[in-house]
Amino acid sequence: MLQLCRKYELPILLSSDAHDPADVKNMRYIMEFMDEADFPRQLVINTLMDFLQTGCL
């Protein structure tokens, strides 16, 4: 799925899937995985402040 999103430059949204409120913003492990998968951070919506503020890429 990530390969297709990267190929067609489709943005994705990541979730921590936290089971404890203290971990809601903890994206450490998923971002390490995304880096290992060579997925461009500019296609990860929740790392883009402009998108979070305006809703536009």
XYZ file of C-alpha atoms in Angstrom, residues 5-54:
50
model
C 0.891 5.796 -2.277
C 4.504 6.778 -2.895
C 4.266 5.949 -6.620
C 1.111 8.046 -7.135
C 2.131 10.678 -4.561
C -0.961 10.066 -2.449
C -0.777 11.586 1.032
C -1.457 9.400 4.049
C -2.460 10.047 7.647
C -0.720 8.163 10.455
C -2.050 7.221 13.857
C -0.277 6.212 17.029
C -3.084 3.748 17.875
C -2.476 4.760 21.482
C -4.109 2.828 24.271
C -2.906 5.313 26.855
C -3.643 9.058 26.565
C 0.022 9.821 27.258
C 0.964 8.091 23.981
C -1.490 9.847 21.646
C 1.215 12.003 20.057
C 3.942 9.357 20.189
C 4.763 8.746 16.532
C 8.340 7.586 17.151
C 7.937 3.980 16.038
C 5.705 4.634 13.052
C 8.031 7.384 11.760
C 11.004 5.014 12.098
C 9.034 2.473 10.060
C 8.159 5.089 7.440
C 11.828 6.062 7.153
C 12.815 2.398 6.744
C 10.134 2.064 4.050
C 11.640 5.139 2.321
C 8.264 6.876 2.380
C 8.576 10.647 1.850
C 7.606 12.685 4.895
C 6.048 15.318 2.651
C 3.304 12.773 1.926
C 2.535 12.228 5.621
C -0.310 14.654 6.277
C 0.067 14.881 10.011
C 3.678 16.048 9.693
C 2.687 18.992 7.491
C 1.851 22.066 9.565
C 0.382 23.933 6.566
C -2.089 21.133 5.931
C -3.052 20.904 9.582
C -3.726 24.641 9.664
C -5.441 25.093 6.275
